[in-house]
Coordinates of C-alpha atoms in Angstrom, one line a residue:
M1 CA 149.2 -29.8 54.7
S2 CA 145.9 -31.2 53.7
D3 CA 146.9 -34.3 56.0
R4 CA 147.5 -32.5 58.9
H5 CA 145.6 -31.0 61.7
S6 CA 144.8 -27.3 61.5
Y7 CA 145.1 -25.7 65.3
E8 CA 143.3 -21.9 65.9
I9 CA 145.6 -20.8 69.0
V10 CA 145.0 -17.4 70.5
A11 CA 148.3 -15.5 72.3
G12 CA 148.4 -12.7 74.4
F13 CA 152.2 -10.6 74.9
M14 CA 153.6 -7.7 76.0
P15 CA 155.6 -4.9 73.9
L16 CA 159.0 -6.3 75.0
L17 CA 162.4 -7.6 73.1
D18 CA 161.6 -11.0 74.8
S19 CA 158.1 -11.6 73.3
A20 CA 160.7 -12.6 70.1
V21 CA 160.3 -16.1 70.0
L22 CA 156.8 -16.0 70.4
V23 CA 156.1 -13.3 67.9
A24 CA 159.2 -14.4 65.1
A25 CA 156.7 -17.7 65.1
H26 CA 153.7 -16.7 63.3
A27 CA 155.8 -13.3 61.6
K28 CA 158.3 -15.8 60.1
G29 CA 155.8 -18.9 59.0
F30 CA 157.0 -21.4 62.1
A31 CA 153.3 -21.6 63.7
A32 CA 151.8 -21.8 59.7
A33 CA 154.5 -25.0 59.3
E34 CA 153.0 -26.7 62.3
G35 CA 149.6 -26.1 61.1
I36 CA 148.8 -23.2 63.8
D37 CA 146.7 -20.0 62.6
L38 CA 148.3 -18.2 65.4
T39 CA 146.7 -14.7 66.4
L40 CA 148.8 -12.6 68.6
V41 CA 147.0 -9.8 71.1
R42 CA 149.0 -7.5 72.6
E43 CA 148.4 -6.2 75.6
T44 CA 149.3 -3.3 78.0
S45 CA 150.0 -4.8 81.6
W46 CA 150.4 -8.1 82.6
A47 CA 147.5 -8.2 85.3
S48 CA 145.0 -7.8 81.6
I49 CA 147.0 -10.9 80.4
R50 CA 146.6 -12.5 83.5
D51 CA 142.7 -11.7 83.5
R52 CA 142.1 -12.9 80.0
M53 CA 143.6 -16.0 80.2
A54 CA 141.6 -16.9 83.2
V55 CA 138.4 -15.7 81.4
G56 CA 139.6 -18.2 78.4
H57 CA 140.4 -15.6 76.0
F58 CA 143.9 -16.8 75.6
Q59 CA 144.7 -20.5 75.4
V60 CA 148.4 -19.6 75.8
A61 CA 150.4 -16.1 76.7
H62 CA 153.8 -14.7 76.7
L63 CA 154.0 -14.6 80.9
L64 CA 156.7 -13.8 83.8
G65 CA 158.3 -17.0 84.7
P66 CA 156.6 -16.3 88.2
M67 CA 153.2 -16.0 87.0
P68 CA 152.4 -19.4 86.4
I69 CA 153.5 -20.4 89.9
A70 CA 151.5 -17.7 91.7
A71 CA 148.2 -18.8 89.9
N72 CA 148.5 -21.9 91.0
L73 CA 149.2 -21.3 94.1
G74 CA 145.9 -19.5 94.3
L75 CA 147.5 -16.0 94.7
T76 CA 145.9 -13.9 91.6
P77 CA 142.5 -13.1 90.8
F78 CA 140.8 -15.6 89.1
A79 CA 143.2 -18.1 89.6
V80 CA 143.3 -20.8 86.8
K81 CA 146.1 -23.7 86.5
T82 CA 148.1 -23.0 84.3
I83 CA 151.5 -25.0 83.0
A84 CA 155.1 -23.7 81.5
P85 CA 155.8 -26.5 79.4
I86 CA 158.6 -24.0 77.3
A87 CA 160.6 -20.9 78.3
L88 CA 161.0 -17.9 75.8
G89 CA 164.6 -17.0 76.1
L90 CA 166.8 -16.3 79.3
G91 CA 167.8 -12.5 80.6
G92 CA 166.5 -9.4 78.9
N93 CA 166.2 -7.0 82.1
A94 CA 168.1 -4.1 83.0
I95 CA 167.9 -1.7 86.1
T96 CA 167.9 2.0 85.2
V97 CA 168.1 5.3 87.3
S98 CA 167.2 8.8 87.2
N99 CA 170.1 11.1 85.9
G100 CA 169.7 12.5 89.9
V101 CA 170.3 8.9 91.6
W102 CA 173.2 8.2 89.0
A103 CA 175.0 11.9 89.5
R104 CA 174.7 10.6 93.6
M105 CA 176.1 6.9 93.2
A106 CA 178.9 8.5 90.7
E107 CA 180.1 10.8 93.4
H108 CA 180.1 7.4 95.3
G109 CA 182.0 5.5 93.2
A110 CA 179.8 4.1 90.4
A111 CA 181.1 3.4 87.5
A112 CA 179.3 3.2 84.0
N113 CA 180.6 -0.9 83.4
L114 CA 177.2 -2.1 84.3
D115 CA 179.0 -4.2 87.8
P116 CA 176.0 -4.9 89.8
S117 CA 178.6 -4.9 92.9
S118 CA 180.1 -1.5 92.7
A119 CA 176.9 0.0 91.3
G120 CA 174.7 -1.4 94.2
M121 CA 177.7 0.0 97.0
A122 CA 177.7 3.1 95.7
L123 CA 173.6 2.8 95.5
R124 CA 173.8 1.8 99.4
K125 CA 175.5 5.1 100.1
A126 CA 173.6 7.2 98.1
V127 CA 170.5 5.9 99.8
T128 CA 172.1 6.0 103.6
E129 CA 172.8 9.5 102.4
L130 CA 169.0 10.9 101.5
N131 CA 167.7 8.6 104.5
G132 CA 169.6 10.6 107.1
Q133 CA 168.4 13.9 105.3
G134 CA 165.3 12.8 106.3
R135 CA 163.7 12.6 102.2
P136 CA 161.1 10.2 101.1
P137 CA 163.0 7.4 100.2
L138 CA 164.0 6.5 96.7
R139 CA 160.8 4.6 94.4
F140 CA 161.8 1.7 92.3
A141 CA 159.5 0.4 90.2
V142 CA 158.5 -3.4 89.1
V143 CA 156.6 -4.7 86.4
H144 CA 154.3 -7.2 88.6
P145 CA 154.8 -8.4 92.4
F146 CA 154.9 -12.0 90.6
S147 CA 158.0 -11.0 88.6
G148 CA 161.8 -11.9 88.2
H149 CA 161.8 -8.1 87.6
N150 CA 160.7 -8.0 91.6
Y151 CA 163.2 -11.1 92.6
E152 CA 166.1 -9.8 91.0
L153 CA 165.8 -6.2 92.1
R154 CA 165.2 -6.7 96.2
Y155 CA 168.2 -9.9 95.6
W156 CA 170.5 -7.3 94.5
L157 CA 169.3 -4.5 96.9
S158 CA 169.5 -6.9 99.4
A159 CA 173.0 -8.7 98.7
C160 CA 174.6 -5.0 98.5
G161 CA 172.9 -3.6 102.1
I162 CA 169.9 -2.1 101.1
D163 CA 167.0 -3.5 103.0
P164 CA 164.3 -2.9 100.0
E165 CA 161.0 -3.4 102.7
R166 CA 162.7 -0.4 104.7
D167 CA 165.4 2.0 103.0
I168 CA 163.0 2.4 99.2
E169 CA 160.0 1.9 97.9
I170 CA 158.6 -0.7 95.7
V171 CA 155.8 -0.1 93.5
Y172 CA 154.5 -1.8 89.9
V173 CA 154.6 -0.2 86.9
P174 CA 153.5 -1.3 83.3
P175 CA 157.0 -1.8 81.0
P176 CA 155.4 0.7 78.5
L177 CA 155.1 3.0 81.0
M178 CA 158.4 2.8 82.9
A179 CA 160.5 5.6 80.9
D180 CA 157.6 8.3 81.2
A181 CA 157.0 7.5 85.3
L182 CA 161.0 8.4 85.3
A183 CA 160.6 11.4 83.3
S184 CA 157.6 13.1 85.2
A185 CA 160.0 12.1 88.8
T186 CA 157.0 9.7 89.8
I187 CA 159.9 6.9 90.2
D188 CA 163.5 7.1 90.5
G189 CA 164.3 3.7 88.7
Y190 CA 163.0 0.4 87.3
C191 CA 163.8 -2.8 86.8
V192 CA 162.5 -3.9 82.9
G193 CA 162.5 -5.8 80.2
E194 CA 164.1 -4.5 77.3
P195 CA 163.5 -2.2 75.3
W196 CA 162.0 0.5 78.0
S197 CA 165.8 1.1 79.5
T198 CA 167.0 1.7 76.3
A199 CA 163.9 4.0 76.1
A200 CA 165.2 6.3 79.4
A201 CA 169.1 6.0 77.7
K202 CA 168.1 7.4 74.1
A203 CA 166.0 10.3 75.7
S204 CA 168.4 11.3 78.3
L205 CA 166.2 10.7 81.5
G206 CA 168.5 8.3 83.3
H207 CA 171.1 5.3 83.1
I208 CA 171.3 1.7 83.2
V209 CA 173.5 0.8 86.2
T210 CA 173.4 -3.4 86.2
V211 CA 171.3 -5.7 83.9
K212 CA 169.9 -9.4 85.0
A213 CA 172.5 -10.9 82.9
A214 CA 175.0 -9.7 85.6
L215 CA 172.9 -10.3 88.6
W216 CA 172.5 -14.2 87.6
R217 CA 174.2 -15.2 84.1
S218 CA 171.6 -17.4 82.4
S219 CA 168.6 -16.9 84.5
P220 CA 165.3 -17.6 84.0
E221 CA 163.1 -14.4 82.8
K222 CA 159.5 -15.6 80.4
V223 CA 158.2 -18.5 79.7
L224 CA 155.0 -20.0 77.7
G225 CA 151.9 -19.5 79.9
V226 CA 149.2 -22.2 78.7
A227 CA 145.8 -22.6 80.3
A228 CA 146.1 -26.4 81.5
S229 CA 142.6 -27.2 81.0
W230 CA 143.7 -26.3 77.2
A231 CA 146.5 -28.4 77.5
E232 CA 144.7 -31.5 78.0
R233 CA 142.2 -31.1 75.3
E234 CA 144.7 -30.3 72.9
P235 CA 148.2 -31.8 73.4
E236 CA 148.9 -32.4 70.0
A237 CA 147.9 -28.4 69.4
L238 CA 150.1 -27.7 72.0
S239 CA 153.0 -30.1 71.2
A240 CA 153.1 -28.3 67.5
L241 CA 153.2 -24.9 69.0
L242 CA 156.4 -25.9 70.9
R243 CA 158.1 -27.1 67.8
A244 CA 157.3 -24.0 66.3
L245 CA 158.3 -22.1 69.0
C246 CA 161.9 -24.0 69.4
R247 CA 162.5 -23.3 65.5
S248 CA 161.7 -19.5 66.0
A249 CA 164.3 -19.8 69.0
Q250 CA 167.0 -20.7 66.8
W251 CA 166.1 -18.4 64.0
C252 CA 166.3 -15.8 66.8
A253 CA 169.5 -16.5 68.0
A254 CA 171.4 -16.4 64.8
P255 CA 173.4 -13.4 64.5
Q256 CA 172.3 -12.8 60.7
N257 CA 168.7 -12.5 61.5
C258 CA 169.5 -9.7 64.0
A259 CA 168.5 -6.6 61.7
E260 CA 165.1 -8.2 60.7
L261 CA 164.0 -9.5 64.0
A262 CA 164.4 -5.9 65.0
A263 CA 162.5 -5.0 62.4
I264 CA 159.8 -7.4 63.3
L265 CA 159.3 -6.1 66.8
A266 CA 159.8 -2.4 66.1
S267 CA 156.3 -2.8 64.0
R268 CA 153.8 -1.0 65.4
S269 CA 151.5 -4.0 66.1
V270 CA 154.5 -5.5 68.5
I271 CA 156.4 -3.0 70.4
D272 CA 156.1 0.0 68.3
R273 CA 159.4 1.6 68.5
P274 CA 162.6 2.3 66.4
A275 CA 164.3 -1.0 65.4
A276 CA 167.2 0.1 66.4
W277 CA 166.4 0.3 70.4
L278 CA 165.5 -3.3 69.9
E279 CA 169.1 -3.7 68.0
H280 CA 170.8 -2.7 71.5
G281 CA 169.1 -5.9 73.4
L282 CA 169.4 -8.3 70.7
S283 CA 172.6 -8.0 70.1
G284 CA 173.9 -7.1 73.8
A285 CA 175.5 -3.5 72.8
L286 CA 173.1 -1.7 75.5
D287 CA 173.3 2.2 75.5
T288 CA 173.6 2.8 78.9
G289 CA 173.0 6.3 79.0
G290 CA 174.7 9.3 77.8
G291 CA 175.6 7.0 74.3
R292 CA 178.1 5.2 75.9
I293 CA 177.9 1.6 74.6
V294 CA 178.3 -1.8 77.2
Q295 CA 178.6 -4.9 75.7
I296 CA 177.2 -7.5 77.9
D297 CA 177.6 -10.9 77.1
D298 CA 174.7 -13.3 76.8
F299 CA 172.3 -10.4 77.6
F300 CA 169.2 -12.2 76.1
V301 CA 169.7 -15.9 75.2
P302 CA 166.5 -17.4 72.9
F303 CA 168.2 -20.5 71.8
A304 CA 171.2 -21.6 73.1
R305 CA 172.8 -23.0 76.8
G306 CA 169.1 -24.9 77.5
A307 CA 167.2 -21.0 77.0
T308 CA 163.9 -22.6 76.6
F309 CA 163.7 -25.4 78.5
P310 CA 161.3 -25.3 82.0
W311 CA 163.9 -26.0 84.7
K312 CA 161.9 -26.9 87.6
S313 CA 165.3 -25.7 89.4
H314 CA 164.0 -22.3 87.8
A315 CA 160.5 -22.6 89.4
L316 CA 161.9 -23.4 92.9
W317 CA 163.9 -20.5 93.0
F318 CA 161.1 -18.3 92.0
Y319 CA 159.5 -19.6 94.8
S320 CA 161.9 -19.3 97.3
Q321 CA 162.1 -15.5 97.0
M322 CA 157.9 -15.5 97.2
V323 CA 158.4 -16.9 100.4
R324 CA 161.3 -14.8 101.1
W325 CA 159.3 -11.7 100.8
G326 CA 156.6 -12.8 102.6
Q327 CA 153.9 -13.7 99.3
V328 CA 153.0 -17.0 100.4
A329 CA 154.1 -19.7 103.2
H330 CA 156.8 -22.4 102.9
T331 CA 154.9 -26.0 103.2
P332 CA 155.5 -29.3 101.0
A333 CA 152.0 -29.2 99.5
N334 CA 153.3 -25.5 98.2
A335 CA 156.6 -26.7 96.7
A336 CA 154.8 -29.5 95.0
V337 CA 152.4 -27.2 93.0
V338 CA 155.6 -25.1 92.0
R339 CA 157.2 -28.4 91.2
D340 CA 154.3 -29.7 89.0
T341 CA 154.0 -26.0 87.2
Y342 CA 157.0 -26.4 85.1
R343 CA 156.7 -29.3 82.7
P344 CA 159.9 -30.6 81.2
D345 CA 158.1 -33.7 80.4
I346 CA 155.4 -31.8 78.1
Y347 CA 158.7 -29.8 76.5
R348 CA 160.9 -33.2 75.5
R349 CA 157.6 -35.2 74.0
A350 CA 157.0 -32.5 71.4
L351 CA 160.4 -31.5 71.0
E352 CA 162.3 -35.3 70.7
P353 CA 161.2 -35.7 67.0
L354 CA 163.3 -32.5 65.9
G355 CA 166.5 -34.0 67.3
V356 CA 167.3 -30.9 69.7
A357 CA 169.6 -31.1 72.9
L358 CA 166.9 -32.4 75.5
P359 CA 168.4 -32.1 79.2
A360 CA 168.8 -35.0 80.9
A361 CA 167.8 -34.0 84.2
N362 CA 164.7 -31.3 85.0
A363 CA 166.7 -29.6 87.7
K364 CA 170.3 -28.4 88.2
V365 CA 172.3 -26.3 90.8
E366 CA 171.8 -22.8 89.8
G367 CA 175.1 -20.5 90.0
A368 CA 177.4 -23.4 90.1
L369 CA 178.6 -23.3 86.6
V370 CA 181.5 -21.2 86.3
S371 CA 182.3 -21.6 82.7
P372 CA 180.4 -23.1 79.8
T373 CA 179.7 -26.9 80.4
P374 CA 179.1 -30.3 78.6
V375 CA 176.1 -31.8 80.1
G376 CA 174.1 -35.1 79.4
S377 CA 171.2 -34.5 77.4
A378 CA 168.9 -36.7 74.9
G379 CA 169.4 -35.7 71.0
A380 CA 172.0 -32.9 70.2
S381 CA 174.6 -32.1 72.4
L382 CA 174.2 -29.3 75.1
T383 CA 176.5 -27.2 77.0
L384 CA 175.3 -24.8 80.2
G385 CA 176.3 -21.8 82.2
P386 CA 178.1 -19.8 82.9
D387 CA 174.9 -19.4 85.9
G388 CA 177.0 -17.6 88.4
F389 CA 175.0 -15.5 90.7
F390 CA 176.9 -12.1 91.5
D391 CA 177.1 -12.5 95.1
G392 CA 178.7 -16.1 94.8
M393 CA 175.5 -17.8 95.9
L394 CA 174.6 -21.1 94.8
F395 CA 170.9 -22.4 94.8
D396 CA 170.2 -26.1 94.9
P397 CA 166.7 -27.1 94.9
D398 CA 167.5 -30.5 96.9
R399 CA 168.2 -28.2 99.8
L400 CA 165.3 -25.8 99.5
D401 CA 164.3 -25.5 103.0
A402 CA 168.0 -24.7 103.7
Y403 CA 168.0 -21.9 101.2
I404 CA 164.9 -20.4 102.5
E405 CA 165.9 -20.5 106.3
S406 CA 169.3 -18.9 105.2
Q407 CA 167.7 -15.8 103.5
R408 CA 165.3 -15.5 106.3
R409 CA 165.7 -11.2 107.5

């Protein structure tokens, strides 16, 4: 180490299962092996992470996939240019409803199998019934306006015939407060990353009705957000960090490390909840409520299937939903900003020495793969998919205008 640089990096993170790759990079020494003195700072809300990045407290952070896009489009307070040179895994979210809402859904045919189509149809009937009685609309929470949670909840509801703008109410609640908000009847349901749906199931407060991995398989969630100015000043430090995160992702993905990873994440300085809760999400064996365990393929994917690659098509899908729900206007200039936010070029340059799979393309048609499919790559061989949307739709980033037009209400 004497002939290597030493880099000091401060990273913000939220207490979530999908902070695993960043947390393990510190805990298992992958960062130190790259000459990085990595300091992790736990935050209580995404807004706090956003603001602390903006004022320079963090060089990098565990971020919601759409957050760097929103910052670069000038949609957030204290917006500063932010890039996403690596993803922190795929999937990891679930949608939970209160016991009362679940009972109504069950009356309308919902089964405890996490199928998004049947659950959505049952929820639509329950919503229609409640709204027809003149009751206040059901209130669902997501973690942030610019979040995969917001967009996947809205996508699911819309595809099942529920208008998220009129038929229900959507509010914003930090992840660790979701179960408490459900317990107090402040909300009727929520979409959140693990272990905060497991929290409600374990406390007998609600039922998990579907998961991100069923709504859109192999779908994007968190990224490493990086202050663009820091990345330009310290390219070698960033490359070293990306190598550490790649090795961490490989370690997190190994089944034999599940128990140790759960213990690391369960510690007071990270998530501060029982390790058994974390093992549900890491293994995909979810407690959906009432002690019923449902196994979900690829619930959270830290490394396989290009899980750490910052696909520009992921960024553009998030953008399409920002446009769909009136958060930003669709213009060529805005689309160009989005494309430049996710940085596969930095990813490839940093990770080429490791010999890991590096996709040959920067974007792909989302939803097109119905089975695991080998694709062109440098380094190791790469298999992607399946990556289907539950309603059978496709997103072709080369036909962005047509996709946005097709979603106009």
